[in-house]
Amino acid sequence: MSSGQRARFRRKQAILRRVVVTVVMIFFLVPLYAMFDYTTRDLASGGRSMRTWKTLLDFGKVSEQYPDLRTGFIASVLLAVLTVAIMLVLLVPTMTWVRLRLPGLSRIVEFICLLPLTVPAIVLVVGLTPIYAWVTYLLGGATVWLCFAYVILVLPYAYRALDAGLRAIDVRTLSEAARSLGASWLTVMWRIVLPNLRTAVLSASFLAVALTLGEFTIANLFSRTNLQVAMYLLGKSDAQISVAVGLLALVFAFVVLFAMSFVGSGRAGTSAFARLRHHRKETA
Amino acid sequence: MTEPTTTGRRAEQGVAVRLTDLRRTYAGVNALDAFSLDLAPGEFVALLGPSGCGKTTALRCLAGLEDPDSGTVTVGGRDVTGIPTSKRDMGMVFQAYSLFPHMTARQNVEFGLQLRRQPAERRRRRAEEMIELVGLSPHIDKYAHQMSGGQQQRVALARALAIEPQVLLLDEPLSALDAKVRVQLRDEIRRIQLDVGTTTLFVTHDQEEALAVADRVGVMRSGHLQQIAPPQELYSAPVNDFVADFVGVTNRLRGAVSDGSAQVLGGAVALLPGSATSGEVVVLVRPEHVTVQPAPDGGGNAAVVSASFLGAHGRVIAAADTGDQVTVQVAASAVGGFPPGTRVVLTPTGEPALAVSAD
Ligand SMILES: Nc1ncnc2c1ncn2[C@@H]1O[C@H](COP(=O)(O)OP(=O)(O)O)[C@@H](O)[C@H]1O
Ligand SMILES: [Mg+2]
C-alpha cells in the first residue's frame, strides 16, 4: 500500500469512527432527551415549566411530599453498599483461594457463580421465599436485607470481572513470594492481592451498584420499597416526578461509571490516584 | 495476625539444612522418591536435573510451600516439617517474575522488613544497602514494569536477602533471561552469596550454570538424587551413565574390560569405582580425554565427519571403525587440519572413566 493510499484509508476510518460514535450517542441521548422534555412540560397549560425539577431539588420538600421516594432512595443506596461489601468479601478471597490451592474446583465455582444468569427473577423469588421467611424471622422485614438476594443476582457479573483481574496477575507466584517474606494469608490478601485487583474490584463493584440501583422485580415481588419500586409507585400518582427521578438515576449511574473508569485506568500503581498518593508522601 | 519477629542471628554464619527421606506423589507420579539432601552451613548447593525430575518439588518442600507425604526437613537443627512458609524465614527467588507490581523496587525490598516491624529508618537504610548490593541504586524507585527481566530478578534477590533469611532458595531464577544476562547474573549471585554467607539451594536444569556457581551439585532423576559432589568430581567421576551424560558431553565407546581397565580405540582406559567389572562394556569418555592425529598413510582407526571452530577450542567428530561416533576436543587452531573424510588415529589419554554394561 502506498503512503497516499494509507492516508486515505486512515481518513476513511476516522470518518467511520465518527459516524458510529454519533449514531450510538443519538441512540442513547434521544430517550434521555425525551425524558427531560416530558418532565419540563406543563401538563395543565401545555407550555414549559421547571416545577418538577424545582420540587425535586428541594430535598426537604421531596421527602415530605413523597416519603416513599425518600425511603426507597435510602434503601437502594444502603442495598448497593451492602451488596458490594458482601459480594467482595465473599468472592475475592474465595476466588483467590480456589486459584491458589484448589484449581480443580474452579470449574464448579464458575458454574455456581454463573448460574443466576439462567434463572429468571420470578423463579428466583419463588425459590427465595422460604429463605426470606427465615430472614424476616431472624433479622426483620427491612428492605436492606434484600442484599442477600442481590448478591446472588450480581454474582455472574462480579465473577467475570474479578476472574479477568485474577488472570492478569500471577497470583500464585506473588502470594508465594509474600508468604516466604513472612506474610500471613490475611496480609497477602490485603496488601498483595487486593491492590493488584483494584481495577477488577472496581468494575465488579460498579456492575453490582448499577444492578442494585436498577433492580425492581425482586423488591416488588417481596413487597419491599427500593428506589425502583418507589418510582413505580410514584409513577401512578405523579408521572413527571417519577420520570425526573429516573433521569437523575441514569445520570448518577453514568457519573459513577465515568468516575470509576477514571480511577481504575492505567497500570497498577501508576494511575493518577496512585501518583497523587505517592506525591503526597514525598512532599510530606 | 502473626508475623515473624526480627531474628538476632548473624546471617554470615549460615545454618545447616537437612532433608531426610522426602516423598511426594502427585496422582501416581513420584515427584520425590526417598529424597535426602544435606547442606552444610553457608554452603551453595545446586540441584540439577531434566525438567520434571522433582527439583522444584524438593525446593518447595524446604520452603514449606509443599508438604511432603513423608520425611522431615530440619533447618539449623530445628524440625520445621509442617511449619508454614511464613514462619520458616526463607528467602526465595522464583523462575517467574515475582515483584509486587504495585510497589517500587524499594517498597518490594522493604516489604519483608515491614512485616518484621522494623523501624522506618532502619528499613530504608537496609533497602538501599540491598539494592546497592545488586547494583541497582539508580533504579530504586522504579516499578517492575519499568525494569528489564534481569533487573527484576536482581530486585527479587535483594528482597529475598533483605530479611536475612536462614536459607536462600533459587528456583531457576535465570531461565527467563537471555544468555548474556544469565551468565552475568549467575556470577553475581555467587559473589553475593559468598558475601552474605547464607546457605543456598539453587535449582536449575542447565548443567553449565550449576557447575559454575555451586560448591556441590546434586544430580536428580525421577525424584531421586543420583549423585551429589563438587563440580570437578561430578564431571570427572560420575557414578552412573545418567550423571555422565547429563553433566558435560560424553562419548559412549564400546570396549571390553580386563583386569581393572577397559580397552577402547586400541588404548587402555582406567576405570572409575562403580564400573562394570567384566564382559562387553560401554565406556563413557570425555571429548578432552581423546586425542586425534591425522593418520600418515590412510591407516588409523577413524574418519573425520566434521570439524568445527567453537571460539575457545575446536571440535572434531569422527566415525570410528568400531562404529562409534566420537567427539574430540582439539585446539582451536587445529580445526583446519581435519577436513571431512581425513583418516585419523584416535587415542584415549587414559584418564579414569566409567564403564557400564553394554546392554
Ligand atoms: N501441583 C502439581 N500437580 C500435579 N503434578 C505435579 C505438581 N507439581 C509437580 N508435579 C509433577 O511432579 C513432577 C516433578 O515436578 P517438578 O518438581 O516441578 O519438576 P522440576 O522442577 O524438576 O521440573 C513432575 O512430573 C510434575 O508433573
Ligand atoms: Mg521446576
XYZ file of C-alpha atoms and ligand atoms in Angstrom:
671
model
C 0.000 0.000 0.000
C 1.412 3.419 -0.932
C 1.541 6.155 1.660
C -1.200 8.060 -0.180
C -3.499 5.063 -0.131
C -2.760 4.534 3.506
C -3.592 8.138 4.376
C -6.894 7.873 2.508
C -7.645 4.608 4.297
C -6.916 6.217 7.649
C -9.156 9.211 6.806
C -11.954 6.873 5.848
C -11.560 5.007 9.121
C -11.679 8.257 11.103
C -14.935 9.231 9.390
C -16.420 5.803 10.027
C -15.467 6.078 13.670
C -17.143 9.415 13.999
C -20.318 8.151 12.319
C -20.522 5.146 14.654
C -19.973 7.290 17.745
C -22.655 9.753 16.590
C -25.215 7.022 15.945
C -24.541 5.467 19.358
C -24.816 8.845 21.057
C -28.148 9.540 19.366
C -29.370 6.097 20.339
C -28.624 6.823 23.993
C -29.401 10.501 24.140
C -32.785 10.600 22.405
C -34.623 8.698 25.169
C -32.869 10.841 27.772
C -33.920 13.961 25.941
C -37.478 12.652 25.703
C -37.496 12.096 29.454
C -36.204 15.588 30.058
C -38.744 17.025 27.637
C -41.585 15.271 29.440
C -40.510 16.477 32.882
C -40.417 20.105 31.743
C -43.868 20.097 30.231
C -46.614 21.997 31.954
C -49.392 19.456 31.640
C -52.117 21.948 32.562
C -51.302 24.791 30.168
C -49.334 22.817 27.548
C -46.324 25.182 27.924
C -42.948 24.725 29.665
C -42.383 24.650 33.394
C -39.477 23.769 35.686
C -41.865 22.984 38.519
C -40.967 19.272 38.650
C -37.235 19.927 38.885
C -37.673 22.648 41.481
C -39.621 20.239 43.646
C -37.077 17.514 43.144
C -34.084 19.682 44.046
C -35.690 20.744 47.318
C -34.792 17.720 49.455
C -36.902 18.720 52.409
C -39.962 19.067 50.244
C -39.340 15.834 48.353
C -39.058 13.745 51.485
C -42.110 15.400 52.879
C -44.276 15.084 49.783
C -43.012 11.741 48.595
C -41.934 9.741 51.687
C -41.759 6.545 49.614
C -39.144 8.071 47.358
C -37.017 9.008 50.322
C -37.204 5.550 51.913
C -36.691 3.904 48.537
C -33.634 6.010 47.794
C -32.030 5.415 51.169
C -32.807 1.708 50.973
C -31.320 1.439 47.491
C -28.106 3.230 48.453
C -27.751 1.034 51.537
C -28.513 -2.007 49.428
C -25.840 -1.041 46.914
C -23.218 -0.602 49.628
C -24.136 -3.816 51.436
C -24.357 -5.842 48.250
C -20.941 -4.678 47.093
C -19.411 -5.344 50.507
C -20.851 -8.836 50.853
C -20.041 -9.678 47.254
C -16.392 -8.619 47.659
C -15.914 -10.337 50.993
C -17.437 -13.471 49.573
C -15.875 -13.571 46.134
C -12.366 -12.117 46.351
C -10.965 -14.492 48.989
C -12.850 -17.474 47.570
C -11.714 -16.922 44.027
C -8.147 -16.221 45.100
C -8.091 -19.307 47.270
C -9.515 -21.517 44.546
C -6.929 -20.182 42.136
C -4.094 -20.797 44.565
C -4.982 -24.002 46.277
C -7.932 -25.716 44.645
C -7.644 -25.223 40.886
C -9.720 -28.369 40.439
C -12.705 -26.542 41.919
C -12.543 -23.548 39.576
C -14.974 -25.093 37.106
C -17.560 -25.726 39.804
C -17.165 -22.268 41.307
C -17.549 -20.695 37.886
C -20.659 -22.756 37.220
C -22.246 -21.776 40.531
C -21.421 -18.120 40.038
C -22.848 -18.024 36.531
C -25.959 -19.994 37.432
C -28.096 -16.974 38.448
C -27.886 -15.736 34.846
C -30.002 -18.653 33.740
C -32.638 -18.322 36.440
C -35.423 -15.795 35.747
C -36.063 -13.345 38.575
C -39.557 -14.720 39.160
C -38.211 -18.223 39.666
C -35.523 -16.832 41.926
C -38.198 -15.180 44.063
C -40.196 -18.382 44.319
C -37.075 -20.164 45.497
C -36.086 -17.384 47.849
C -39.481 -17.003 49.518
C -38.989 -19.705 52.189
C -35.471 -18.419 52.841
C -36.737 -14.884 53.251
C -39.329 -16.154 55.711
C -36.315 -17.055 57.848
C -34.516 -13.798 57.120
C -37.613 -11.861 58.186
C -37.918 -14.020 61.277
C -34.277 -13.514 62.274
C -33.458 -10.013 61.048
C -36.809 -8.333 60.482
C -38.528 -7.260 57.305
C -36.375 -4.236 56.384
C -35.709 -3.613 52.699
C -31.909 -3.723 53.159
C -31.975 -7.477 53.752
C -32.720 -7.838 50.062
C -28.926 -7.535 49.803
C -28.635 -11.320 50.161
C -30.783 -11.857 47.101
C -28.926 -9.109 45.256
C -25.558 -10.704 45.980
C -26.803 -13.761 44.124
C -28.078 -11.565 41.336
C -24.749 -9.791 40.820
C -22.634 -12.931 41.220
C -22.219 -13.697 37.497
C -21.114 -10.187 36.571
C -18.844 -9.761 39.556
C -17.341 -13.189 38.935
C -16.496 -12.329 35.347
C -14.886 -9.024 36.285
C -12.820 -10.489 39.126
C -11.825 -13.513 37.085
C -10.392 -11.262 34.392
C -8.434 -9.383 37.054
C -7.055 -12.569 38.603
C -5.989 -13.841 35.206
C -3.986 -10.703 34.577
C -1.636 -11.254 37.534
C 0.401 -14.228 38.651
C -1.402 -14.559 41.987
C 0.321 -17.767 42.814
C 3.885 -16.537 42.499
C 3.088 -13.193 44.111
C 1.445 -14.764 47.116
C 4.196 -17.341 47.499
C 6.782 -14.575 47.397
C 4.872 -12.670 50.066
C 4.438 -15.799 52.174
C 8.150 -16.538 52.047
C 8.825 -12.992 53.243
C 6.694 -13.703 56.299
C 3.224 -12.501 55.303
C 0.154 -14.191 56.801
C -2.692 -15.086 54.460
C -4.583 -12.014 55.595
C -1.624 -9.799 54.758
C -1.257 -11.495 51.379
C -4.899 -10.787 50.648
C -4.901 -7.221 51.863
C -1.503 -5.952 50.748
C -0.712 -8.035 47.681
C -3.809 -9.453 46.013
C -6.288 -6.627 46.542
C -4.091 -3.741 45.368
C -3.353 -5.618 42.162
C -7.016 -6.403 41.641
C -8.031 -2.778 42.062
C -9.392 -2.340 38.553
C -11.239 -5.642 38.661
C -12.687 -4.917 42.100
C -13.839 -1.514 40.888
C -15.556 -2.850 37.821
C -17.178 -5.673 39.778
C -18.373 -3.100 42.302
C -19.691 -0.821 39.615
C -21.666 -3.602 37.984
C -23.080 -4.519 41.375
C -24.041 -0.910 42.118
C -25.674 -0.449 38.720
C -27.620 -3.670 39.044
C -28.737 -2.959 42.596
C -29.867 0.583 41.878
C -31.873 -0.653 38.900
C -33.450 -3.717 40.493
C -37.251 -3.807 40.501
C -38.662 -7.313 40.117
C -37.410 -8.968 43.281
C -38.097 -5.961 45.509
C -41.577 -5.595 44.107
C -42.460 -9.262 44.431
C -41.235 -9.247 48.028
C -43.266 -6.038 48.639
C -40.187 -4.052 49.674
C -39.696 -0.438 48.676
C -36.414 0.306 46.957
C -35.770 3.188 44.578
C -37.274 1.494 41.538
C -40.376 0.358 43.398
C -40.806 3.862 44.813
C -40.511 5.314 41.320
C -43.066 2.866 40.054
C -45.487 3.735 42.840
C -44.867 7.402 42.199
C -45.483 6.939 38.507
C -49.064 6.108 39.293
C -49.671 9.354 41.194
C -47.149 11.807 39.708
C -45.624 10.575 36.473
C -43.472 13.659 35.924
C -41.604 13.360 39.207
C -41.185 9.664 38.594
C -39.598 10.220 35.177
C -37.400 13.005 36.540
C -36.096 10.692 39.260
C -35.484 8.038 36.636
C -33.457 10.512 34.611
C -31.457 11.534 37.651
C -30.745 7.908 38.463
C -29.442 7.355 34.939
C -27.212 10.405 35.082
C -25.985 9.350 38.504
C -25.096 5.881 37.235
C -23.288 7.425 34.296
C -21.252 9.705 36.545
C -20.330 6.785 38.805
C -19.233 4.729 35.796
C -17.161 7.574 34.462
C -15.524 8.268 37.809
C -14.703 4.617 38.327
C -13.197 4.156 34.909
C -11.060 7.221 35.544
C -9.816 5.965 38.898
C -9.244 2.464 37.627
C -7.406 3.349 34.427
C -3.692 2.863 33.966
C -1.461 0.127 35.256
C -1.425 -0.950 38.853
C 0.416 1.614 40.888
C 0.704 4.177 38.116
C -2.820 5.542 37.947
C -3.461 9.189 38.590
C -4.650 8.183 42.028
C -1.518 6.281 42.956
C 0.718 9.039 41.612
C -1.140 11.550 43.721
C -0.711 9.416 46.801
C 2.943 8.913 46.059
C 3.437 12.603 45.510
C 1.786 13.463 48.792
C 4.058 11.112 50.641
C 7.161 12.588 49.008
C 6.277 16.118 49.939
C 5.100 15.232 53.429
C -2.162 -11.828 62.608
C 1.122 -13.477 63.445
C 4.251 -12.134 61.840
C 7.781 -13.316 62.451
C 9.917 -11.165 64.668
C 13.360 -9.949 63.749
C 15.967 -12.542 64.451
C 19.120 -11.561 66.247
C 21.113 -14.192 64.345
C 24.009 -13.146 62.179
C 23.346 -14.262 58.622
C 27.082 -14.610 57.959
C 27.250 -17.908 59.767
C 24.581 -19.712 57.780
C 22.704 -22.733 59.077
C 22.742 -26.409 58.256
C 19.808 -27.824 56.318
C 18.812 -31.457 56.212
C 16.145 -33.045 54.035
C 15.578 -36.631 55.024
C 13.806 -39.295 53.028
C 11.248 -36.959 51.454
C 8.455 -38.485 49.448
C 5.811 -36.688 47.462
C 3.419 -38.120 44.912
C 1.018 -36.300 42.632
C -1.736 -38.510 41.319
C 0.558 -41.510 40.985
C 3.637 -39.558 39.836
C 6.573 -39.804 42.227
C 7.795 -36.223 42.268
C 10.109 -37.044 45.167
C 11.153 -40.568 45.991
C 13.243 -41.106 49.127
C 14.987 -37.824 48.528
C 17.678 -36.873 51.035
C 19.997 -33.900 50.927
C 22.288 -32.174 53.415
C 23.527 -28.619 53.131
C 26.421 -27.506 55.315
C 26.190 -24.056 56.931
C 26.865 -21.393 54.308
C 27.085 -23.918 51.513
C 25.846 -23.257 47.963
C 24.251 -26.398 46.573
C 22.776 -26.670 43.095
C 20.126 -29.235 42.213
C 20.449 -30.251 38.605
C 18.230 -32.469 36.529
C 15.970 -32.673 33.498
C 12.610 -30.945 33.558
C 10.051 -32.800 35.674
C 12.579 -34.683 37.814
C 11.340 -33.096 41.050
C 13.787 -30.238 41.656
C 11.092 -27.656 42.232
C 9.172 -30.022 44.480
C 12.264 -30.543 46.640
C 12.826 -26.807 46.926
C 9.167 -26.160 47.715
C 9.218 -28.792 50.450
C 12.162 -26.986 52.014
C 10.309 -23.673 51.674
C 7.130 -25.066 53.179
C 5.106 -24.305 50.055
C 4.540 -28.005 49.599
C 4.074 -30.649 52.285
C 5.922 -33.908 51.754
C 3.882 -37.103 52.159
C 6.625 -38.341 54.456
C 10.117 -37.386 55.546
C 11.490 -34.491 57.554
C 13.015 -31.090 56.958
C 15.355 -29.632 59.544
C 16.868 -26.170 59.412
C 19.599 -25.270 61.882
C 18.818 -28.403 63.868
C 15.145 -27.493 64.240
C 12.487 -29.725 62.681
C 10.389 -27.409 60.522
C 8.248 -30.031 58.768
C 4.674 -28.787 58.927
C 5.614 -25.210 59.816
C 4.045 -22.740 57.374
C 6.202 -20.860 54.882
C 5.609 -17.534 56.549
C 7.385 -18.716 59.684
C 10.294 -20.512 58.045
C 12.385 -17.474 57.284
C 13.331 -18.430 53.737
C 14.360 -16.003 51.035
C 13.027 -17.087 47.661
C 13.608 -16.093 44.077
C 11.272 -17.645 41.551
C 11.533 -18.522 37.895
C 8.535 -16.320 37.116
C 8.894 -12.625 37.763
C 7.560 -12.129 41.245
C 7.986 -8.470 42.149
C 4.820 -6.942 43.561
C 3.636 -4.859 40.590
C 2.117 -2.090 42.692
C 5.311 -1.397 44.591
C 8.615 0.177 43.614
C 11.875 -1.742 43.935
C 12.442 -0.066 47.288
C 8.967 -0.927 48.564
C 9.410 -4.508 47.422
C 12.632 -4.848 49.373
C 11.127 -3.152 52.410
C 8.047 -5.397 52.433
C 9.599 -8.238 54.448
C 11.165 -5.760 56.866
C 7.828 -4.055 57.427
C 6.320 -7.407 58.364
C 9.128 -7.755 60.876
C 8.151 -4.393 62.352
C 11.492 -2.763 61.734
C 11.570 0.986 62.276
C 11.233 3.055 59.101
C 14.729 4.472 59.206
C 16.353 1.061 59.532
C 14.163 -0.302 56.774
C 15.102 2.482 54.433
C 18.818 2.012 55.052
C 18.623 -1.729 54.659
C 16.653 -1.458 51.400
C 19.199 0.963 49.965
C 22.026 -1.299 51.061
C 20.471 -4.355 49.429
C 19.611 -2.548 46.210
C 23.182 -1.354 46.063
C 24.439 -4.889 46.643
C 22.653 -5.988 43.462
C 23.843 -2.892 41.622
C 20.508 -1.179 41.051
C 20.759 2.012 43.094
C 19.711 4.264 40.184
C 16.527 2.213 39.725
C 15.406 2.056 43.336
C 12.170 3.958 42.750
C 11.099 2.116 39.619
C 8.194 -0.263 39.292
C 8.636 -3.778 37.938
C 7.211 -2.867 34.545
C 9.866 -0.176 34.178
C 12.701 -2.678 34.598
C 14.219 -5.412 32.430
C 13.859 -9.071 33.363
C 17.394 -9.207 34.707
C 16.838 -6.124 36.830
C 13.599 -7.565 38.203
C 15.366 -10.744 39.250
C 18.081 -8.671 40.936
C 15.459 -6.810 42.940
C 13.829 -10.133 43.804
C 17.218 -11.318 45.083
C 17.653 -8.133 47.118
C 14.153 -8.570 48.526
C 14.877 -12.175 49.500
C 18.185 -11.290 51.168
C 16.906 -8.194 52.941
C 15.174 -10.263 55.605
C 18.457 -12.047 56.418
C 16.880 -15.415 55.696
C 18.144 -18.650 57.205
C 18.191 -20.195 53.750
C 18.165 -18.708 50.258
C 16.136 -20.645 47.706
C 16.513 -20.000 43.994
C 14.231 -21.847 41.575
C 15.626 -21.393 38.078
C 15.869 -17.635 38.594
C 17.789 -17.153 35.356
C 15.872 -19.281 32.895
C 13.674 -16.439 31.634
C 16.689 -14.253 30.819
C 18.806 -14.129 27.688
C 22.164 -15.851 27.546
C 24.442 -12.934 28.273
C 22.462 -11.589 31.231
C 22.148 -15.126 32.508
C 25.892 -15.647 32.752
C 26.449 -12.213 34.249
C 23.736 -12.600 36.877
C 24.727 -16.122 37.837
C 28.267 -14.988 38.631
C 26.823 -12.121 40.588
C 24.566 -14.432 42.582
C 27.630 -16.439 43.525
C 29.571 -13.321 44.542
C 26.683 -12.082 46.691
C 26.169 -15.485 48.271
C 29.824 -15.651 49.286
C 29.451 -12.126 50.618
C 26.446 -12.793 52.855
C 27.230 -16.437 53.597
C 23.642 -17.649 53.533
C 23.088 -21.358 52.993
C 21.709 -21.567 49.456
C 19.818 -24.083 47.345
C 19.808 -23.297 43.640
C 17.642 -25.278 41.257
C 18.428 -25.425 37.555
C 18.237 -27.663 34.502
C 21.301 -26.001 32.977
C 24.422 -28.027 33.837
C 26.827 -25.233 32.959
C 25.022 -22.923 35.379
C 25.099 -25.490 38.165
C 28.785 -26.304 37.707
C 29.731 -22.623 37.561
C 28.162 -21.446 40.810
C 27.824 -24.279 43.297
C 30.060 -25.709 45.989
C 28.349 -29.007 45.356
C 25.963 -30.115 42.625
C 23.263 -32.717 43.140
C 22.007 -34.503 40.041
C 18.389 -35.666 40.202
C 16.397 -38.122 38.179
C 12.772 -39.144 38.703
C 12.568 -37.732 42.200
C 15.769 -39.335 43.333
C 19.213 -37.880 43.995
C 21.720 -39.731 41.776
C 24.928 -38.131 42.964
C 25.994 -35.077 44.892
C 29.567 -33.899 44.626
C 31.738 -30.861 43.951
C 31.595 -29.859 40.261
C 35.005 -31.303 39.307
C 34.275 -34.607 40.933
C 30.857 -34.810 39.343
C 32.469 -34.236 35.988
C 35.486 -36.496 36.370
C 33.924 -39.265 38.431
C 30.231 -39.690 37.660
C 28.630 -42.609 39.481
C 26.439 -43.722 36.600
C 25.857 -43.112 32.935
C 22.876 -40.801 33.603
C 25.099 -38.393 35.512
C 27.908 -38.725 32.973
C 25.504 -37.985 30.122
C 23.738 -35.134 31.856
C 26.842 -33.322 33.043
C 29.016 -32.248 30.129
C 29.463 -34.054 26.815
C 30.427 -37.669 26.828
C 31.349 -40.307 24.243
C 29.907 -43.773 24.539
C 32.630 -46.109 23.303
C 32.276 -49.863 23.051
C 35.062 -51.908 24.582
C 35.965 -54.805 26.798
C 37.060 -54.906 30.438
C 40.023 -56.888 31.606
C 41.859 -56.699 34.923
C 40.794 -53.257 36.069
C 40.999 -51.368 32.797
C 38.996 -51.126 29.611
C 40.253 -51.456 26.057
C 38.782 -48.821 23.759
C 40.044 -47.450 20.451
C 43.141 -49.577 20.844
C 44.144 -47.951 24.121
C 43.687 -48.693 27.805
C 41.399 -46.594 29.990
C 41.484 -46.818 33.786
C 38.100 -47.451 35.369
C 36.281 -45.408 37.964
C 34.819 -47.086 41.046
C 31.383 -48.481 40.338
C 32.288 -49.538 36.795
C 31.270 -52.846 35.309
C 33.992 -55.410 36.013
C 33.754 -57.831 33.138
C 32.490 -58.508 29.652
C 31.326 -56.176 26.918
C 31.014 -52.603 28.167
C 30.309 -49.051 27.079
C 32.977 -46.671 28.358
C 31.994 -43.026 28.929
C 34.922 -40.920 27.762
C 35.003 -37.093 27.757
C 35.901 -35.327 24.477
C 39.060 -33.898 26.042
C 40.221 -37.365 27.037
C 40.711 -38.487 23.464
C 43.455 -37.252 21.139
C 43.189 -37.122 17.365
C 46.065 -37.218 14.857
C 45.999 -37.435 11.061
C 46.935 -40.969 10.021
C 50.107 -40.704 7.906
C 49.292 -43.358 5.278
C 45.490 -43.579 5.181
C 45.557 -46.042 8.078
C 44.276 -45.020 11.509
C 41.096 -46.130 13.251
C 38.542 -43.469 12.279
C 37.451 -40.997 9.604
C 36.583 -37.334 10.244
C 32.897 -36.495 9.848
C 33.101 -32.825 10.671
C 35.303 -30.277 12.404
C 34.077 -27.058 13.875
C 35.520 -23.977 15.477
C 33.824 -23.046 18.789
C 35.782 -19.970 19.830
C 37.992 -21.029 22.723
C 38.543 -24.504 21.279
C 37.562 -26.715 18.391
C 35.657 -29.938 17.996
C 36.240 -32.844 15.683
C 33.586 -35.500 15.183
C 34.890 -38.751 13.786
C 33.350 -42.110 12.893
C 35.460 -44.848 14.454
C 35.892 -48.124 12.589
C 34.170 -49.816 15.527
C 31.004 -47.957 14.511
C 31.086 -45.495 17.401
C 30.776 -41.789 16.788
C 33.499 -39.953 18.711
C 33.637 -36.279 19.665
C 37.122 -34.967 20.312
C 38.127 -31.611 21.718
C 41.071 -30.021 19.913
C 42.926 -26.719 19.972
C 41.040 -24.030 18.078
C 43.975 -23.598 15.692
C 43.976 -27.314 14.794
C 40.466 -27.394 13.329
C 41.730 -26.627 9.800
C 43.839 -29.808 9.792
C 40.826 -32.121 9.760
C 38.765 -31.795 6.583
C 35.884 -34.295 6.404
C 36.966 -37.730 5.238
C 40.505 -37.479 6.606
C 41.703 -40.744 8.110
C 42.793 -40.209 11.718
C 44.146 -42.047 14.715
C 42.030 -41.684 17.865
C 43.764 -42.473 21.152
C 42.294 -42.312 24.645
C 44.507 -40.400 27.077
C 43.784 -42.974 29.733
C 42.028 -40.720 32.276
C 39.787 -42.820 34.514
C 36.322 -43.270 33.041
C 33.116 -45.058 33.890
C 32.292 -48.322 32.178
C 28.738 -49.585 32.116
C 27.440 -52.931 30.982
C 26.821 -52.876 27.234
C 23.170 -53.848 27.333
N 0.935 -29.391 41.587
C 1.209 -30.498 40.881
N 0.208 -31.299 40.456
C 0.471 -32.436 39.759
N 1.697 -32.841 39.420
C 2.735 -32.077 39.796
C 2.549 -30.872 40.545
N 3.760 -30.329 40.783
C 4.656 -31.157 40.209
N 4.054 -32.203 39.628
C 4.718 -33.310 38.938
O 5.805 -33.721 39.718
C 6.958 -33.948 38.932
C 8.097 -33.081 39.400
O 7.793 -31.718 39.151
P 8.789 -30.544 39.485
O 9.273 -30.697 40.866
O 8.115 -29.284 39.150
O 9.975 -30.816 38.459
P 11.165 -29.870 38.003
O 11.158 -28.644 38.822
O 12.391 -30.707 38.193
O 10.947 -29.601 36.551
C 6.541 -33.692 37.500
O 6.270 -34.918 36.892
C 5.299 -32.870 37.621
O 4.435 -33.155 36.563
Mg 10.935 -26.611 38.176
